[in-house]
Rosetta silent file (secondary structure, phi, psi, omega in degrees, C-alpha in Angstrom):
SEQUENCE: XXXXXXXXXXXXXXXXXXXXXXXXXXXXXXXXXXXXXXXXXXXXXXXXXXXXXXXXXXXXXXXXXXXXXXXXXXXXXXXXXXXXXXXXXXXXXXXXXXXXXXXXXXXXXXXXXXXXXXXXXXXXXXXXXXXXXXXXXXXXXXXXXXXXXXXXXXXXXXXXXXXXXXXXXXXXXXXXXXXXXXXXXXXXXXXXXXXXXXXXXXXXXXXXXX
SCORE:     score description
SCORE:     0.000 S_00000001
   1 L     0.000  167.563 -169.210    2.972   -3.946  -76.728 S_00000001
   2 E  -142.690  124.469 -169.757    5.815   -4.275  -74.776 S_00000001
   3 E   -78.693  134.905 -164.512    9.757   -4.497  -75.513 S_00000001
   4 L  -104.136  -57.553  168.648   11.134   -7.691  -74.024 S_00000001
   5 L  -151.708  178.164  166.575   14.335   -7.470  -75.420 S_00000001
   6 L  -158.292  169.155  175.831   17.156   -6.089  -78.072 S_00000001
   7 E  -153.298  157.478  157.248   20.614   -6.346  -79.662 S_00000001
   8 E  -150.281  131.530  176.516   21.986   -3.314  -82.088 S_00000001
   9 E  -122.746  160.921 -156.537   24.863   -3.137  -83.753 S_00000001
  10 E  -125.439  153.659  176.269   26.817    0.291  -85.231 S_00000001
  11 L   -95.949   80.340 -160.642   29.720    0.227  -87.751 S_00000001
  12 L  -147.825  148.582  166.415   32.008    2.439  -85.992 S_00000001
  13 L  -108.416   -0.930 -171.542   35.678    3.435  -84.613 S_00000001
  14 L  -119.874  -51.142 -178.228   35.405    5.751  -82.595 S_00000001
  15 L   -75.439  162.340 -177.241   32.623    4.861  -79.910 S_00000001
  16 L  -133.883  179.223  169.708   32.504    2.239  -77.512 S_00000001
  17 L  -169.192  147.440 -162.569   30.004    1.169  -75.281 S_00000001
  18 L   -99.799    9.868 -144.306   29.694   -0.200  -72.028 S_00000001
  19 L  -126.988  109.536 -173.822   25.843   -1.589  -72.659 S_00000001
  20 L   -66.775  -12.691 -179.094   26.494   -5.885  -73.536 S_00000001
  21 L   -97.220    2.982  177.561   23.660   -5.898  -76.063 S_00000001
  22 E  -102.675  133.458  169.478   25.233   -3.030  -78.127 S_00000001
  23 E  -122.687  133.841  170.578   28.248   -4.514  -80.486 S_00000001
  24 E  -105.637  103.425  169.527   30.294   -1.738  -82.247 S_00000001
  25 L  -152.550  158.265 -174.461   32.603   -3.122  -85.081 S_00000001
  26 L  -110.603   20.303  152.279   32.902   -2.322  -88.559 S_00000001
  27 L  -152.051   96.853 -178.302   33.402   -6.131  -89.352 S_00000001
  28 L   -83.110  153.575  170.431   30.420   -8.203  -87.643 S_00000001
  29 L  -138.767  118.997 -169.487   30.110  -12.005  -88.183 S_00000001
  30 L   -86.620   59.958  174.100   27.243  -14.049  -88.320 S_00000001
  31 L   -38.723  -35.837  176.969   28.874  -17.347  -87.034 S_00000001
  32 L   -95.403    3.882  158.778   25.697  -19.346  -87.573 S_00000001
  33 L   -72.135   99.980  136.737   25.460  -18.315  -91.078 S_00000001
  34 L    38.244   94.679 -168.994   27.035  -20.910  -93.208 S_00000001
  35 L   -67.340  -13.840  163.657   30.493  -19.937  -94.709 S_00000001
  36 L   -54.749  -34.791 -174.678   29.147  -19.914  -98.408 S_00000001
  37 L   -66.095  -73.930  151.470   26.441  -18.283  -97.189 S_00000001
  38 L    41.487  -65.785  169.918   28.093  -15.878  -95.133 S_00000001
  39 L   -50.121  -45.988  166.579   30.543  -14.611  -97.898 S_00000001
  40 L  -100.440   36.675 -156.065   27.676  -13.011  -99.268 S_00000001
  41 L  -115.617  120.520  174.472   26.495  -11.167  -97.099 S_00000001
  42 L   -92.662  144.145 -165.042   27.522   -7.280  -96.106 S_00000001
  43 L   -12.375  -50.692  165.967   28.673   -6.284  -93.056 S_00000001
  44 L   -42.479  -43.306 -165.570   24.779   -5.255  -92.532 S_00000001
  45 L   -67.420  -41.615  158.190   23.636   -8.125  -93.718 S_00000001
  46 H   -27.625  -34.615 -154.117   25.891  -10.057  -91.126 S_00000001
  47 H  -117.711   11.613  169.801   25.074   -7.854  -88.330 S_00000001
  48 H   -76.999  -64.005 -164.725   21.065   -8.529  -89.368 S_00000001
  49 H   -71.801  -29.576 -159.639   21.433  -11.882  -88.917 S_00000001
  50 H   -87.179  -85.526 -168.891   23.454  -12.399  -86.167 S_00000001
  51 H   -12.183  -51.973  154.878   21.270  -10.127  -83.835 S_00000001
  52 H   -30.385  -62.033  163.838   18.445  -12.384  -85.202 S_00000001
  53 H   -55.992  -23.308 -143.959   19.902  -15.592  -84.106 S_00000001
  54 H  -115.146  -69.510  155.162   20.341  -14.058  -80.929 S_00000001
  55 H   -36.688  -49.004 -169.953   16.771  -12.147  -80.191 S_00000001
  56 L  -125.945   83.518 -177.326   14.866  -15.666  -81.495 S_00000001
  57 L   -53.108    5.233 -169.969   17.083  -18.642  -80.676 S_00000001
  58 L  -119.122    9.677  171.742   14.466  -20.796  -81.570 S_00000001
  59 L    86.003  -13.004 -155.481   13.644  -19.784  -85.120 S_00000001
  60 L  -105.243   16.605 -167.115    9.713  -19.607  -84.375 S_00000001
  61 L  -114.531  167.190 -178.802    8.967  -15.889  -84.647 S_00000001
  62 L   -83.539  162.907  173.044    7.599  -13.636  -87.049 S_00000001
  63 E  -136.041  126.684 -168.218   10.081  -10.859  -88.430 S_00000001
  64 E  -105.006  102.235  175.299    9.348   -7.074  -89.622 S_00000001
  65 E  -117.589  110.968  164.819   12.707   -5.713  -91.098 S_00000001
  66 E   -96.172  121.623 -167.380   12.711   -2.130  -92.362 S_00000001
  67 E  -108.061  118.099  168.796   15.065    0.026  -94.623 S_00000001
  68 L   -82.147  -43.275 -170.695   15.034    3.334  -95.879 S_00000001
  69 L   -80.397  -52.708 -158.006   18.392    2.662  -98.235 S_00000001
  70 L    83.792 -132.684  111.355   18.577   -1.054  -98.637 S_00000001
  71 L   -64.796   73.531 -179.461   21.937   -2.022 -100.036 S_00000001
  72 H   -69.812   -6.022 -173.508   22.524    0.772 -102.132 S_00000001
  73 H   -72.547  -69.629 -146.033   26.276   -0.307 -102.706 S_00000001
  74 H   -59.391  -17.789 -160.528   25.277   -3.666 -104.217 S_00000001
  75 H   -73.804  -16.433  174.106   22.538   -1.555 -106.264 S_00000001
  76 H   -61.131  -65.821  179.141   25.061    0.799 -107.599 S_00000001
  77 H   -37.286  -85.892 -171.261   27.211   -2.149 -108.579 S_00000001
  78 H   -24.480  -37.900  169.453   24.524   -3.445 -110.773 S_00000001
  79 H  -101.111   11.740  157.318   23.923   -0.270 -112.701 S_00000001
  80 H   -98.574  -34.823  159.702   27.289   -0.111 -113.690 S_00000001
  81 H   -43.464  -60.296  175.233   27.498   -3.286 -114.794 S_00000001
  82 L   -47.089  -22.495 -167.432   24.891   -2.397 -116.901 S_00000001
  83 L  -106.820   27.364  178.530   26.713    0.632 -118.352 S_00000001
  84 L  -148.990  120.808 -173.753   29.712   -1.858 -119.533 S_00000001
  85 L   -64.421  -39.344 -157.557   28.754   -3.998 -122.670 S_00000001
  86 L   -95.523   -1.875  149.202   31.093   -7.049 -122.537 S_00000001
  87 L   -95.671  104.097  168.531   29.587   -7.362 -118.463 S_00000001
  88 L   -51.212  144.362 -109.800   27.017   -9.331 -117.859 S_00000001
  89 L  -135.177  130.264 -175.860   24.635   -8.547 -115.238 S_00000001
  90 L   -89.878   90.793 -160.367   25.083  -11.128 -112.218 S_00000001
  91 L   -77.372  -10.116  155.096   21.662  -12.754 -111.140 S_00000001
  92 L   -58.735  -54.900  157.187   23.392  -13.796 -107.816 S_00000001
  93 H   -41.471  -71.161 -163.882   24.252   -9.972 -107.139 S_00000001
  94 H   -70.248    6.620 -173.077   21.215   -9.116 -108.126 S_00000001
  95 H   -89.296   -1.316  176.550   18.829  -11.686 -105.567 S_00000001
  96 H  -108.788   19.480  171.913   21.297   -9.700 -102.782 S_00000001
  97 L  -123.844   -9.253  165.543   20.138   -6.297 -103.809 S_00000001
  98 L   -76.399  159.411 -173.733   16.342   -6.424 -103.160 S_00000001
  99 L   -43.823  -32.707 -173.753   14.788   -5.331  -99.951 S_00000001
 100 L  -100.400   43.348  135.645   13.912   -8.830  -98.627 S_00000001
 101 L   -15.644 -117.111  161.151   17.754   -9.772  -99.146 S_00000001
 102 H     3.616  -72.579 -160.555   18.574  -10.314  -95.293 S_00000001
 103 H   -85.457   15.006 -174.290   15.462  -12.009  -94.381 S_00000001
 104 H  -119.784   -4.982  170.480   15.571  -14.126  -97.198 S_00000001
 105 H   -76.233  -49.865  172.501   19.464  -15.261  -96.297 S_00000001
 106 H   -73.440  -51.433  165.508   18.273  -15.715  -92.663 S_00000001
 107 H   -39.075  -56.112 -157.912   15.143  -17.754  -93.656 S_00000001
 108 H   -61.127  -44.905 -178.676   17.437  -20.239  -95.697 S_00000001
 109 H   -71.742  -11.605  173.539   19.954  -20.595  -92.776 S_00000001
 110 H  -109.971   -5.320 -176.978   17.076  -21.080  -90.219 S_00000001
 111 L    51.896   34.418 -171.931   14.648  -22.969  -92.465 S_00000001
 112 L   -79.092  163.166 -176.011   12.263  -20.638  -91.212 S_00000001
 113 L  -133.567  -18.142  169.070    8.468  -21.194  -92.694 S_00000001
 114 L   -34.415  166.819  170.232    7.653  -17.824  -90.131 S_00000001
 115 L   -97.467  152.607 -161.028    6.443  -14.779  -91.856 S_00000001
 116 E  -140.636  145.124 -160.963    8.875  -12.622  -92.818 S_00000001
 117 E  -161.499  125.340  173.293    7.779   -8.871  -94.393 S_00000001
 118 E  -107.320  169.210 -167.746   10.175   -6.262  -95.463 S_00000001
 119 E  -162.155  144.254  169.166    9.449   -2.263  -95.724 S_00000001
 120 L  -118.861  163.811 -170.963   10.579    0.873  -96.974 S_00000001
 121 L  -179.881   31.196  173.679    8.583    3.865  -95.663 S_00000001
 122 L    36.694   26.645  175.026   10.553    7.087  -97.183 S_00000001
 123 L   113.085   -1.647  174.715   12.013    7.746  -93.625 S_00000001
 124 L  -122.781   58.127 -159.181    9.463    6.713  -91.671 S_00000001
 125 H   -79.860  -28.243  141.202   10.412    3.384  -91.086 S_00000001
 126 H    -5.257  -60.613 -163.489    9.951    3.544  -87.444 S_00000001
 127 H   -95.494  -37.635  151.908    6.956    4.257  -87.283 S_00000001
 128 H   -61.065  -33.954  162.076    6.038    1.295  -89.655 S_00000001
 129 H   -54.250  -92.647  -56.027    7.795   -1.471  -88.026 S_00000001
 130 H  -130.854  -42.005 -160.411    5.536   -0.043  -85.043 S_00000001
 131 H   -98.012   -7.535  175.594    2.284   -0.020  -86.835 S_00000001
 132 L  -120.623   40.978 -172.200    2.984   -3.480  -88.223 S_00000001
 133 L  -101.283  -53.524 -174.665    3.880   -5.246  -85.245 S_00000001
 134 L   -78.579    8.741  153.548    0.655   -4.247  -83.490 S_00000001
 135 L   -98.237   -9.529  161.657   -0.943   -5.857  -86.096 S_00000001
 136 L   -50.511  -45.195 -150.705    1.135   -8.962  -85.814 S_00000001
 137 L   -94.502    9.876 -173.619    0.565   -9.048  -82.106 S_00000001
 138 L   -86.915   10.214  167.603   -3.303   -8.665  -82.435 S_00000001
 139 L  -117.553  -53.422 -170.734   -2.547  -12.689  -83.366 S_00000001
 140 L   -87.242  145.647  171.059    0.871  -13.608  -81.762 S_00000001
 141 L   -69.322  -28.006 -177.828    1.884  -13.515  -78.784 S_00000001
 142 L  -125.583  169.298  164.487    5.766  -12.132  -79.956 S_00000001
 143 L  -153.575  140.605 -178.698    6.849  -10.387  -82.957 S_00000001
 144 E  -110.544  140.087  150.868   10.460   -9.455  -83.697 S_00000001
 145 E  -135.954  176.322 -167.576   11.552   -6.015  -85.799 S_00000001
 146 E  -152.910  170.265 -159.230   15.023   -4.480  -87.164 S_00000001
 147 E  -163.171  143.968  164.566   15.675   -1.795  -88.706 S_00000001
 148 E  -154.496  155.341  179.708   19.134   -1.545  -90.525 S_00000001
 149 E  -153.149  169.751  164.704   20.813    1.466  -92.870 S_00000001
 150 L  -101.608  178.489  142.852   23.829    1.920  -94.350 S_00000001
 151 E   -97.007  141.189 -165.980   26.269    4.632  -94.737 S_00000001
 152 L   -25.422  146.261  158.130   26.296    6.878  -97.752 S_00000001
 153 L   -69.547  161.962 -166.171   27.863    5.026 -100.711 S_00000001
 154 L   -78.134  -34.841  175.632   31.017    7.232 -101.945 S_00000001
 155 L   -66.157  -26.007 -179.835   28.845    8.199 -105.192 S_00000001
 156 L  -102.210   49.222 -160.891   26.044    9.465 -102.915 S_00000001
 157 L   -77.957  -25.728 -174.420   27.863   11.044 -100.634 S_00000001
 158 L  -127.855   24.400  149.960   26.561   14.832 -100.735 S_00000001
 159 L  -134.596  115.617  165.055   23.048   13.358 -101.712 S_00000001
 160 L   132.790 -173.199 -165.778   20.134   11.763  -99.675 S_00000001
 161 L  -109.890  100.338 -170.892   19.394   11.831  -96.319 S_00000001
 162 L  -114.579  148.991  177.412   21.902    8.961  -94.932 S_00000001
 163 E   -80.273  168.503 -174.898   23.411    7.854  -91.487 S_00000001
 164 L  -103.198    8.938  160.415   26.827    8.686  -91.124 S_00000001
 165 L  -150.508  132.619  131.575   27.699    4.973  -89.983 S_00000001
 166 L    19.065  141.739 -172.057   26.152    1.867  -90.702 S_00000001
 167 E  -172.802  147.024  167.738   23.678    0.718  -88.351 S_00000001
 168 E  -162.856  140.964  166.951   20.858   -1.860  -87.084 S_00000001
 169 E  -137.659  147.432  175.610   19.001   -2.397  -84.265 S_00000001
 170 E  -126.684  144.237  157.489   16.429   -5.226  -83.329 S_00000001
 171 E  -133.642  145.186 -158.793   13.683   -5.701  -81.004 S_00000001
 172 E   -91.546   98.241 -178.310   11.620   -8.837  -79.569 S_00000001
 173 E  -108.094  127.281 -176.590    7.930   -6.999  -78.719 S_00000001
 174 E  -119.619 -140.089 -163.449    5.277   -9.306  -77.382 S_00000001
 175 L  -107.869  151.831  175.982    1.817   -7.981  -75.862 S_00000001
 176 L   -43.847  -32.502 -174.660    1.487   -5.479  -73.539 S_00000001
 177 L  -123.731  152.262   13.739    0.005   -7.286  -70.828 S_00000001
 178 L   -87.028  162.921  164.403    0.676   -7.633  -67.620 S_00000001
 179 L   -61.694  120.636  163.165    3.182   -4.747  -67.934 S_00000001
 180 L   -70.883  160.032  151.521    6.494   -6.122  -65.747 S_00000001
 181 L   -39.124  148.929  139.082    8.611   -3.682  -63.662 S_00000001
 182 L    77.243    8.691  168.576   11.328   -1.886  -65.905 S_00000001
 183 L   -78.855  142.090 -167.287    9.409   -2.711  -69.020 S_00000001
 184 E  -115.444  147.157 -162.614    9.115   -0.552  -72.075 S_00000001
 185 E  -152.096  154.527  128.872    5.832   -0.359  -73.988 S_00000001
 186 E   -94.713  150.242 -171.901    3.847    1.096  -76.820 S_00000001
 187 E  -151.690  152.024  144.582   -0.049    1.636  -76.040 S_00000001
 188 L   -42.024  127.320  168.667   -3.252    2.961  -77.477 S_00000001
 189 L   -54.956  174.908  148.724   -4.549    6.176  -75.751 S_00000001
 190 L   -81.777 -153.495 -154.513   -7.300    5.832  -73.628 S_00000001
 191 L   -87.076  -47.529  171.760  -10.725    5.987  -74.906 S_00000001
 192 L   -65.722  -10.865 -179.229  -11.259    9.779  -73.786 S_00000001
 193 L   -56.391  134.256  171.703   -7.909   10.498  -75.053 S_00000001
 194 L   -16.659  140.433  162.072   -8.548   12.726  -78.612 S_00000001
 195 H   -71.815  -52.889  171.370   -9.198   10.770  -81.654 S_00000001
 196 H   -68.338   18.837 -179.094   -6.292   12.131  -83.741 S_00000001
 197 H   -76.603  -37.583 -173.200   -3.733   11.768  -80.965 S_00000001
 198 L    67.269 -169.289  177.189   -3.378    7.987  -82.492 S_00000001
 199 L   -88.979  138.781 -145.718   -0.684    6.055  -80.598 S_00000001
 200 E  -124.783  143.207 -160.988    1.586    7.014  -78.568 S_00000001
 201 E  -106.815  137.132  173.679    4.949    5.188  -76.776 S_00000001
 202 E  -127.770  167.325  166.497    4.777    4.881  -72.775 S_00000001
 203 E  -121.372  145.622  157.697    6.907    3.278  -69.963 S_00000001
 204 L  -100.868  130.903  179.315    6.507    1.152  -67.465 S_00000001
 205 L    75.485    2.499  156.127    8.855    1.232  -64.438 S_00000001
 206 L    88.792   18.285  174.562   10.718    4.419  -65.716 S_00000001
 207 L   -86.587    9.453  168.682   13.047    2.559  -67.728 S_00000001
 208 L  -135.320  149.932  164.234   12.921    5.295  -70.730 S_00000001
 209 L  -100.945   68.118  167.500   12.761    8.904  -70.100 S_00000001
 210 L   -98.479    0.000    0.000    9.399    9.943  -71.216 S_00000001
């Protein structure tokens, strides 16, 4: 398969970047979300969606979005709530703390009917967007995935394995062939290549340093 495009955005203050498809800010906004919607949405979810609008302006693509954390803020919120008698448990909070959150905010604002399929993968979330893309594209011609995390929540701050800022990236993969110049690809070994090598990421035109 072959990367086409991307957008990523980082929650950060200290770095810049000089790359037009990278946005750094710690308060992104997802202008074609809706401002009711909008409102409820955290800075991730915002900076999900906007990249989204941006990779498939037309709304017509499939989407793979993978999490190792989720929202762990809002999830926190929830179980404290729970721990306070006279507060009721919010069923609006809680449709924004499951996994398909995001893609289910961005479906309603895009009136997408696409398929849309979220994943956890205990850290190896990578590597799942990757394995379920090629099976997307053994139909479609495109497929889009993201990937988004948070940064530690203040209670889990000395526990889990967490990024130390906020983060997403997305990318628009269609099929591998023909490879263009300057194009970046994943591929199948060939057929004498080992059985257990499995698949492996290559470039075309030197545009990664592999």
């Amino acid at each position: 398969m072959r990367l086409t495009d991307w957008r990523a955005w980082q929650a950060s203050a200290t770095r810049t970047t000089h790359d037009g498809r990278t946005d750094i800010t710690s308060s992104p906004r997802a202008e074609q979300v809706p401002a009711m919607l909008r409102r409820r949405l955290s800075p991730v979810g915002q900076a999900c969606c906007k990249l989204l609008f941006t990779l498939d302006p037309e709304g017509d693509l499939p989407i793979i979005h993978a999490s190792r954390h989720g929202d762990t803020s809002k999830i926190l919120a929830l179980l404290d709530s729970a721990t306070q008698p006279q507060e009721a448990l919010s069923p609006a909070r809680f449709s924004l703390s499951v996994h398909n959150a995001i893609l289910g905010m961005y479906s309603i604002t895009r009136q997408s009917h696409q398929p849309l399929e979220a994943l956890a993968a205990c850290g190896d979330e990578f590597d799942a967007l990757m394995s379920e893309a090629l099976g997307y594209l053994g139909e479609r011609e495109e497929v889009i995935v993201l990937f988004s995390d948070i940064a530690a929540p203040e209670a889990f701050q000395h526990h889990g394995d967490y990024p130390e800022h906020a983060s997403a990236v997305a990318m628009r993969l269609s099929r591998s062939y023909p490879p263009p110049s300057g194009a970046c690809g994943v591929a199948s070994p060939p057929p004498s290549a080992s059985a257990s090598s499995g698949w492996v990421a290559c470039c075309w035109g030197g545009c990664c340093p592999c």
